[in-house]
Amino acid sequence: EENHPVQGLIVNGFIQSPGVILLGENEIALHPIVGDRVTVSLDEIESFRERNYFNGSLLIFKTGFRLRVPNHKRLGFAIPKSEAGPFRLALAEKLLSGSFPRAG
């Protein structure tokens, strides 16, 4: 659901913090408890990976997304597996539409 707040874990640079993640029509907004808020347009994202590990820790009952975005050295978030579907779909649609470069 668009703009439905999801609690999760946010990594921005070397700061890892719990926070709220919002999926908008064409953007993902990360609102950590500690650190600066980051809003990323889906068009800015060069690629993404789903992760089971985050900063060396195993994610249990969570899905991690590592985003490759210009001007952001390390950016990602982890959310409950039950909430990951809309984020996965939004990112995959950009990949399939040709907005992301394909690996290979």
Short mmCIF file of C-alpha atoms in Angstrom, two decimals:
data_model
loop_
_atom_site.label_atom_id
_atom_site.label_comp_id
_atom_site.label_asym_id
_atom_site.label_seq_id
_atom_site.Cartn_x
_atom_site.Cartn_y
_atom_site.Cartn_z
CA GLU A 1 0.00 0.00 0.00
CA GLU A 2 1.41 3.35 -1.06
CA ASN A 3 2.68 5.62 1.75
CA HIS A 4 1.97 2.95 4.35
CA PRO A 5 4.65 3.40 7.05
CA VAL A 6 6.73 0.28 7.68
CA GLN A 7 9.03 -0.03 10.69
CA GLY A 8 12.46 -1.29 9.83
CA LEU A 9 16.20 -0.91 10.04
CA ILE A 10 17.92 1.78 7.96
CA VAL A 11 21.58 1.97 6.94
CA ASN A 12 22.87 5.28 5.61
CA GLY A 13 26.65 5.46 5.41
CA PHE A 14 28.02 4.13 8.67
CA ILE A 15 24.85 4.86 10.65
CA GLN A 16 22.45 2.00 11.28
CA SER A 17 19.22 2.97 12.99
CA PRO A 18 15.66 1.78 13.43
CA GLY A 19 13.16 3.94 11.64
CA VAL A 20 10.19 4.19 9.33
CA ILE A 21 10.26 3.47 5.60
CA LEU A 22 7.62 4.85 3.23
CA LEU A 23 7.02 3.68 -0.34
CA GLY A 24 5.54 6.44 -2.46
CA GLU A 25 4.39 6.37 -6.07
CA ASN A 26 7.90 7.04 -7.38
CA GLU A 27 10.08 7.27 -4.27
CA ILE A 28 11.24 5.57 -1.12
CA ALA A 29 11.56 7.73 2.00
CA LEU A 30 13.76 6.56 4.87
CA HIS A 31 13.13 8.21 8.25
CA PRO A 32 15.71 6.91 10.76
CA ILE A 33 15.51 7.69 14.47
CA VAL A 34 19.21 8.66 14.33
CA GLY A 35 20.68 10.43 11.31
CA ASP A 36 19.27 12.34 8.38
CA ARG A 37 16.08 11.56 6.51
CA VAL A 38 16.68 10.36 2.95
CA THR A 39 14.19 10.39 0.10
CA VAL A 40 15.25 8.57 -3.05
CA SER A 41 13.39 8.67 -6.34
CA LEU A 42 13.02 5.20 -7.85
CA ASP A 43 14.52 6.69 -11.02
CA GLU A 44 17.76 7.51 -9.13
CA ILE A 45 18.32 3.91 -8.04
CA GLU A 46 20.90 2.27 -10.32
CA SER A 47 20.41 -1.23 -8.93
CA PHE A 48 19.31 -3.11 -5.84
CA ARG A 49 19.92 -6.41 -4.10
CA GLU A 50 17.91 -8.32 -1.58
CA ARG A 51 19.98 -9.38 1.40
CA ASN A 52 19.70 -11.87 4.25
CA TYR A 53 22.61 -10.20 6.06
CA PHE A 54 22.88 -6.55 7.02
CA ASN A 55 26.09 -5.05 8.42
CA GLY A 56 27.31 -8.53 9.32
CA SER A 57 24.12 -9.53 11.13
CA LEU A 58 21.73 -12.22 9.98
CA LEU A 59 18.28 -10.81 9.27
CA ILE A 60 15.70 -13.07 10.87
CA PHE A 61 12.11 -12.50 9.73
CA LYS A 62 13.29 -9.48 7.72
CA THR A 63 14.21 -8.78 4.10
CA GLY A 64 17.08 -6.40 3.46
CA PHE A 65 17.35 -4.18 0.40
CA ARG A 66 20.74 -2.73 -0.56
CA LEU A 67 20.26 0.23 -2.90
CA ARG A 68 22.88 1.54 -5.29
CA VAL A 69 22.25 5.26 -5.58
CA PRO A 70 24.68 7.96 -6.81
CA ASN A 71 25.98 10.19 -3.98
CA HIS A 72 25.15 7.55 -1.33
CA LYS A 73 28.03 5.29 -0.36
CA ARG A 74 25.94 2.80 1.64
CA LEU A 75 22.17 2.94 1.61
CA GLY A 76 19.71 0.23 2.48
CA PHE A 77 16.86 -0.87 4.66
CA ALA A 78 15.45 -4.03 6.18
CA ILE A 79 11.75 -4.59 6.74
CA PRO A 80 9.57 -7.49 7.88
CA LYS A 81 9.26 -10.19 5.22
CA SER A 82 5.47 -9.76 5.32
CA GLU A 83 5.88 -6.10 4.20
CA ALA A 84 8.57 -6.64 1.54
CA GLY A 85 6.26 -7.44 -1.40
CA PRO A 86 5.32 -3.89 -2.47
CA PHE A 87 8.95 -2.71 -2.20
CA ARG A 88 10.21 -5.71 -4.19
CA LEU A 89 7.53 -5.11 -6.83
CA ALA A 90 8.27 -1.37 -7.16
CA LEU A 91 12.02 -1.98 -7.50
CA ALA A 92 11.58 -4.93 -9.89
CA GLU A 93 9.21 -2.93 -12.11
CA LYS A 94 11.93 -0.31 -12.54
CA LEU A 95 14.41 -3.07 -13.40
CA LEU A 96 12.07 -4.61 -15.97
CA SER A 97 11.19 -1.23 -17.47
CA GLY A 98 14.86 -0.72 -18.28
CA SER A 99 15.46 2.03 -15.74
CA PHE A 100 18.15 -0.06 -14.00
CA PRO A 101 21.17 -1.43 -15.88
CA ARG A 102 21.11 -5.21 -16.07
CA ALA A 103 23.99 -7.19 -14.63
CA GLY A 104 25.92 -9.44 -16.94
#
